Amino acid sequence: MKQLFLFIFCMLVSKTGLTQETCSRIIDKANPVDTAKYNVTYSLKYKFHPDIRDYYDDVRIVQIGKRCIKDYSDIINHFDSLATEQIRRGAESYSNVSGEPWPLEIIRPIRGEKADLKYRLSISAFFVYQDSVPSLEWNFSDEGADTIMGYECRKATAKFAGRRYTAWFTPEIPLPFGPYKFGGLPGLILKIEDAERQFIWEAIGFQKTNTPIIEHTYRDGNDKRCSAAEVEKTLVRYFKSPVGFMISEMGGDSGKVHIVGKDGKVMNNADASQISVPYKPLEIK
Amino acid sequence: MKVTILAFTIILYTVFQSVGQRNISGNVKNTYGCGMDFVNIIAMPADAPKTILVSTFTDEMGRFNMSVNIGCDSIILKASGMEIAPSQITVPNRSGSYEIIVENRAVELKEVVVKSKKVYSQGDTINYNVGSFLSQTDQSIADVLKKMPGITVSDAGQISYQGKPIKNLYIEGLDLMKGHYGIATNNIDPNNIATVQVLENHQDIKALKGLRPEEQASINLRLKEGVKGVFNLIATIGGGYGDEELWNNSAIATYFRRNSQFLATYKGNNTGEDLSQELYSFDNDYSRTSNISSISMPSAPGIDKRLYYFNRSHNATFNNVYRIGQSGEFGINAAYLNDRDTRQSHSATTNYLPDGGVNTVDEMMSGTARMQKAYGDLTYMNNGDESYIKEQLKFDLSTTDAASRIIAVGDNVSQIGKTDTYRLLNKFHMTHRNSSDRGFEISSLVNIEKRPHSLAVFPNLFPAMITGEVLYQHVDFRNISTENSAGLLSVLKVGNLTLHPSAIVNYHHNALESSLDMMRNNLTLDYLDAGLGAEMMFSTRNIHASLYLPMKCRMFRLDNRLDGDITDKKRFRVEPSFNFTYKFNSSHNLKAAAMLNYLTPSIETLYSGRILTSYRQLSAYDVTGLYEGLNQHYSLGYDFKNILSMSFAGAEVFWNRQSPEVLYGSYYDGIVQRTISRRTSENVDMISAKIHASQGFDWRRLKIGTSFAYSYYDSPLLVQDAVVRYTGNTLGVNADISLTPFKWLSVSYQGYYSQSATQQKGYDRFPWLRTVTNKASLDFTIPGGVTLTTSLYHYYNNFNDGDRSFILLNAEAKYTIKRFSFTLSCDNLLNRKSYLYSGLSALTESKAIYNLRPRSVLLKIRFRIF
């Protein structure tokens, strides 16, 4: 199946950013790990570097269960489920994910300091790794309350992995959780952003539910088990030359990669390999 | 000294710090003494209870521990959690252990539901989220489809996407209905559907994927999870009164699973709902025989059929499909219709003659037609990746008995007509392809059809030609056809260019027998088409071009069995067609097509013995050679869509030229009319243009659709033995708007404006005929859950004498409680008795008054049995 992707994969690349297709995966192997009691939907605006002007958009679902919390992209999940259905009906190939959702999925325990993460880097294999979930030292602010989704919110700040975050949480929903690894506040985090506004999560939906929290095992067996440090190193290498990275991932065969510049013109692969994309990781260790 | 001061300061600071830091611990228990897990504990100064000092959570045993550093007297400890009522205690500001007792009570939360995107795309699939378009009053999926941008639905249930009819309607990927999908669109409950998927350029034959593009879109209805595998039976019973007792009943049973699907319906009414149109097949299985003669009945006025249709109708349909193995399916579709239609009209038809004179026929008609119709289709299909096979056996039966009385120019005419049709059709299609895209394709069609029909007329309006007071005529039209082709896939492949050769053998046998007094016809027309064809295709990512060149030897034989005359004709014909598509990107698409073909002689225009085609028209063809004609067709089109902004638009221009060898026309003599024919070298030209646009909005579920069509034609017309040329211009503008400003209010509007005029060469143009049709409906829900619907119909016709505008009003109230839905409707509130309609086509002007259904009241109860 991977062969199919190699030929259809396209990139739009320029010096200020890149548009890449995230591959859909077949999600017919599912293992329920918990039952979600609450679903929080966040809109995530993010960019790879604070200096980049435009944001990418994603819709994130945070499922809160009794034992664990899962945070994933609703957009990617939607296209994965469509691809699975297409394959089930006998299609030979399927389309990739539209848009540029954040290709990270995280399942973390309610209590505990280790999270299981999966990062989907374009056509490359999945990175499957574990990372720590630190307890954050929140400083509460007495500033005037904001209202999000009709809930009155309080403000708190904390430092985490080299960034200073401001969170808006609501004591009206006494769930000490939030998106990504954030939590530990006496109420659900409805909005959180870093000081450089590179990552902005804001809740747009909250529902009681009774749906399973699913851990997927992807059919192609291309999961790469590695450490968080290795993932970060790979991402740095990827953004230094996304095209070069892609070509090397395909065994150095540049004929399989089709590069289109933002002006719509096909680019020479050697020139395209010179282009790097500014990147600043979420966690600056 | 400095070192001593510094050390002293550090010691003092440490002492004060340890004195200021209070360690507060404790546990949280419920009223039963059980420790509560994961409870938030917030510490706040008692004198400033809005300031949060610190927070923590209880562990599995309900224990907590926190450090507080503030200089107030006391501290508030507040416990909160999802399963407990918030509770707080005030404790002194010093280290200590405290117990907080809480009450078990779930927190009541306000849920915020995220709306799904109304429309989103994935490759060539456009997904419409049904919930985003659904209103309380929508009864069928057709009602919801009409509100989706880019989609239109006809009254018969035919769905069009971007102005073109769709190819297939699937339910969860299965083609349950085959061509009769109008039954599904008009009956499936929209509440059962999660998503409507438009599959653009969907090649339904897997073995041809990537080899042959498909221009028509298909639609797949994706069901909600809870609906799959559940048997549903919804029944409606209704009774009321107009000028007679009214009834309207139905039952719809559905069962949808991944491997089998079932839809059965029964409907019956005498309230003006046309049940025959649901049974139309949208497959191109056209009938190969037609009525040579027919009883004259009041024609249909250009208004909603429900307003003038005096009926008694019943229909029942049965549709079932099973999946067989990985890629096979077997389907059964059957239906029966019983219909009685009574109509009355008073019309005047004026024909303009070449000498400037006119011939007017004034007719007062009343008639009743009883129709019974049945069809049954058996379909087996195996749609594998490499091989495809489809075998379809269809039968159609219908019988129509009609009687009418006409008062025309002083004559009191009675007519009785009967038409039976029997038809058996077998279609077979097979494709096989190997991994290198080579393979073959075979298709075959066999059609056997018989249409006996009779017409009896009293009195005889043609005493000079036919003796007797009563005219009785019997006509039998039979057809046996077979159309076969076999081709190779990609026999030659050079770069992006592929060649598909094929062989064609078509044979048609037509027989016509008629008897009217001493006048008889007994003739057969056979023709054979045999030849070779080649299709050259050029395909890249954005461009697709194909040129099809069939070269055929065409042989005709006309056998007039009465006099033993046999006429043969042989011709070599090339009928090329060319298609070109350029896909700029996912939004813009350009299409062009050109086609040339020959018109073949038809047995309907080859008989020389007279046939009574209507009570006042006698036809026979003097020019009885095997004449053909040439037809050229050119089109250029452009499509645009932007899914994110829900914008759909397109434009198309056509030019069609026909060069017939024979011209057929009429000779008018008072009330009677004779068919005449003459050799010609004149051309018929028609140019038309169409622009359509549809825009959906997130705001208040607004959809605005509009289309503009213009056509011009220049044609010869044979009248009174003279050939005249006439030109015509028609312009039409269509608009439809739907809006749901509030949850309790929704509005829809459809408007149509048409303007047309014809002109005989050398004479002044006829005045413009302008017609306007406006339909508006307003649904609003009043407190108590009752939905009120008012529908307003407005028709305008500038040719009408007197009142040119005509208004009709209907009202309906609907109340739903549990599984029951009650609808009280009142049609024709203003109790309008008749409708006047004027029309103009070619050089014929008509005016007619039709009786309308009277004011009526109907109560319907709809309930779910399962």
Short mmCIF file of C-alpha atoms in Angstrom, two decimals, chain B residues 619-783:
data_model
loop_
_atom_site.label_atom_id
_atom_site.label_comp_id
_atom_site.label_asym_id
_atom_site.label_seq_id
_atom_site.Cartn_x
_atom_site.Cartn_y
_atom_site.Cartn_z
CA SER B 619 -52.21 10.45 -41.56
CA ALA B 620 -50.47 8.75 -44.43
CA TYR B 621 -47.04 9.38 -45.89
CA ASP B 622 -46.73 10.04 -49.59
CA VAL B 623 -42.95 10.30 -49.61
CA THR B 624 -42.20 6.79 -48.50
CA GLY B 625 -38.56 6.33 -49.45
CA LEU B 626 -35.95 5.24 -46.94
CA TYR B 627 -34.73 8.71 -46.20
CA GLU B 628 -32.13 9.56 -43.67
CA GLY B 629 -30.91 12.85 -42.31
CA LEU B 630 -27.76 14.25 -40.81
CA ASN B 631 -27.47 15.44 -37.24
CA GLN B 632 -24.57 17.50 -35.88
CA HIS B 633 -24.15 18.42 -32.24
CA TYR B 634 -21.51 20.61 -30.63
CA SER B 635 -21.21 21.70 -27.00
CA LEU B 636 -18.85 23.64 -24.80
CA GLY B 637 -19.18 23.73 -21.04
CA TYR B 638 -17.47 24.96 -17.91
CA ASP B 639 -18.01 23.90 -14.29
CA PHE B 640 -16.88 25.54 -11.11
CA LYS B 641 -17.13 24.45 -7.52
CA ASN B 642 -15.67 25.62 -4.24
CA ILE B 643 -16.58 23.29 -1.45
CA LEU B 644 -15.30 25.52 1.34
CA SER B 645 -17.53 28.39 0.29
CA MET B 646 -20.30 25.99 -0.89
CA SER B 647 -20.34 27.59 -4.35
CA PHE B 648 -21.31 25.67 -7.47
CA ALA B 649 -21.68 27.13 -10.95
CA GLY B 650 -21.52 26.18 -14.59
CA ALA B 651 -22.19 27.35 -18.11
CA GLU B 652 -22.89 25.43 -21.31
CA VAL B 653 -23.43 26.35 -24.95
CA PHE B 654 -24.92 23.93 -27.52
CA TRP B 655 -25.38 24.05 -31.24
CA ASN B 656 -27.45 21.42 -32.95
CA ARG B 657 -28.05 21.19 -36.72
CA GLN B 658 -30.37 18.70 -38.36
CA SER B 659 -30.47 18.22 -42.12
CA PRO B 660 -33.49 16.00 -42.82
CA GLU B 661 -34.17 14.69 -46.28
CA VAL B 662 -37.93 14.77 -45.75
CA LEU B 663 -40.09 17.32 -44.01
CA TYR B 664 -43.35 16.28 -42.33
CA GLY B 665 -46.22 18.67 -41.67
CA SER B 666 -49.97 19.16 -41.54
CA TYR B 667 -52.73 20.29 -43.82
CA TYR B 668 -55.58 21.92 -41.87
CA ASP B 669 -59.11 21.89 -43.16
CA GLY B 670 -61.47 23.19 -40.51
CA ILE B 671 -61.57 20.71 -37.70
CA VAL B 672 -59.75 17.96 -39.58
CA GLN B 673 -56.07 17.70 -40.27
CA ARG B 674 -54.00 15.57 -42.66
CA THR B 675 -50.35 14.66 -42.37
CA ILE B 676 -48.25 15.60 -45.37
CA SER B 677 -44.59 15.16 -46.30
CA ARG B 678 -42.15 16.59 -48.81
CA ARG B 679 -38.48 16.22 -49.82
CA THR B 680 -36.35 19.03 -48.48
CA SER B 681 -32.84 20.40 -48.37
CA GLU B 682 -33.53 22.81 -45.52
CA ASN B 683 -31.67 22.74 -42.22
CA VAL B 684 -32.94 23.00 -38.64
CA ASP B 685 -30.63 24.96 -36.36
CA MET B 686 -30.85 25.31 -32.64
CA ILE B 687 -28.48 27.22 -30.40
CA SER B 688 -28.89 27.20 -26.67
CA ALA B 689 -26.99 28.44 -23.66
CA LYS B 690 -27.44 27.68 -20.01
CA ILE B 691 -25.84 29.18 -16.93
CA HIS B 692 -26.49 27.85 -13.45
CA ALA B 693 -25.19 28.80 -10.03
CA SER B 694 -25.90 27.56 -6.54
CA GLN B 695 -24.59 28.99 -3.29
CA GLY B 696 -24.94 27.59 0.20
CA PHE B 697 -24.38 29.67 3.34
CA ASP B 698 -23.72 28.73 6.92
CA TRP B 699 -25.91 31.63 7.91
CA ARG B 700 -29.47 30.44 8.64
CA ARG B 701 -29.07 27.44 6.30
CA LEU B 702 -29.52 29.74 3.34
CA LYS B 703 -29.31 28.27 -0.16
CA ILE B 704 -29.71 30.31 -3.29
CA GLY B 705 -29.86 28.60 -6.64
CA THR B 706 -30.42 30.19 -9.99
CA SER B 707 -30.25 29.27 -13.64
CA PHE B 708 -30.62 31.13 -16.89
CA ALA B 709 -31.37 29.45 -20.18
CA TYR B 710 -31.68 30.88 -23.66
CA SER B 711 -32.43 29.09 -26.89
CA TYR B 712 -32.83 30.17 -30.48
CA TYR B 713 -34.05 28.01 -33.29
CA ASP B 714 -34.47 28.48 -37.01
CA SER B 715 -36.55 25.76 -38.61
CA PRO B 716 -38.60 24.94 -41.71
CA LEU B 717 -42.26 24.03 -41.25
CA LEU B 718 -44.54 22.31 -43.74
CA VAL B 719 -48.05 23.76 -43.55
CA GLN B 720 -50.81 23.55 -46.18
CA ASP B 721 -48.32 22.19 -48.77
CA ALA B 722 -46.03 25.18 -48.37
CA VAL B 723 -42.68 25.26 -46.64
CA VAL B 724 -42.31 28.29 -44.39
CA ARG B 725 -39.36 29.15 -42.20
CA TYR B 726 -39.84 30.33 -38.71
CA THR B 727 -37.55 31.36 -35.90
CA GLY B 728 -38.07 31.20 -32.19
CA ASN B 729 -36.47 32.70 -29.09
CA THR B 730 -36.97 31.37 -25.60
CA LEU B 731 -35.53 32.75 -22.44
CA GLY B 732 -35.98 31.26 -18.99
CA VAL B 733 -34.79 32.31 -15.54
CA ASN B 734 -35.14 30.05 -12.56
CA ALA B 735 -34.50 30.81 -8.88
CA ASP B 736 -34.83 28.77 -5.74
CA ILE B 737 -34.14 29.94 -2.24
CA SER B 738 -34.43 28.14 1.06
CA LEU B 739 -33.80 29.71 4.44
CA THR B 740 -34.22 28.76 8.07
CA PRO B 741 -33.96 32.08 9.95
CA PHE B 742 -34.88 30.44 13.25
CA LYS B 743 -35.29 26.90 14.46
CA TRP B 744 -39.05 27.44 14.38
CA LEU B 745 -39.26 29.11 10.99
CA SER B 746 -38.23 28.06 7.52
CA VAL B 747 -39.00 29.59 4.15
CA SER B 748 -38.61 28.29 0.64
CA TYR B 749 -39.24 29.88 -2.73
CA GLN B 750 -39.07 28.71 -6.33
CA GLY B 751 -39.62 31.13 -9.15
CA TYR B 752 -39.56 30.72 -12.90
CA TYR B 753 -39.83 33.37 -15.56
CA SER B 754 -40.12 32.45 -19.21
CA GLN B 755 -40.38 34.57 -22.31
CA SER B 756 -40.79 33.18 -25.80
CA ALA B 757 -41.78 34.32 -29.25
CA THR B 758 -41.84 32.89 -32.76
CA GLN B 759 -41.72 34.59 -36.10
CA GLN B 760 -42.63 33.40 -39.55
CA LYS B 761 -40.18 34.62 -42.14
CA GLY B 762 -41.61 37.60 -44.01
CA TYR B 763 -44.13 38.36 -41.26
CA ASP B 764 -44.04 40.32 -38.03
CA ARG B 765 -42.89 38.58 -34.93
CA PHE B 766 -45.66 37.22 -32.70
CA PRO B 767 -45.96 39.06 -29.40
CA TRP B 768 -43.80 37.75 -26.55
CA LEU B 769 -45.45 35.10 -24.42
CA ARG B 770 -44.44 35.80 -20.85
CA THR B 771 -45.17 33.42 -18.03
CA VAL B 772 -44.20 33.58 -14.38
CA THR B 773 -44.49 30.83 -11.81
CA ASN B 774 -43.91 31.56 -8.14
CA LYS B 775 -44.16 29.00 -5.39
CA ALA B 776 -43.45 29.99 -1.83
CA SER B 777 -43.90 28.10 1.37
CA LEU B 778 -43.54 29.16 4.95
CA ASP B 779 -43.17 26.66 7.80
CA PHE B 780 -43.33 27.83 11.37
CA THR B 781 -43.58 25.98 14.62
CA ILE B 782 -45.82 27.52 17.26
CA PRO B 783 -45.48 26.79 20.99
#
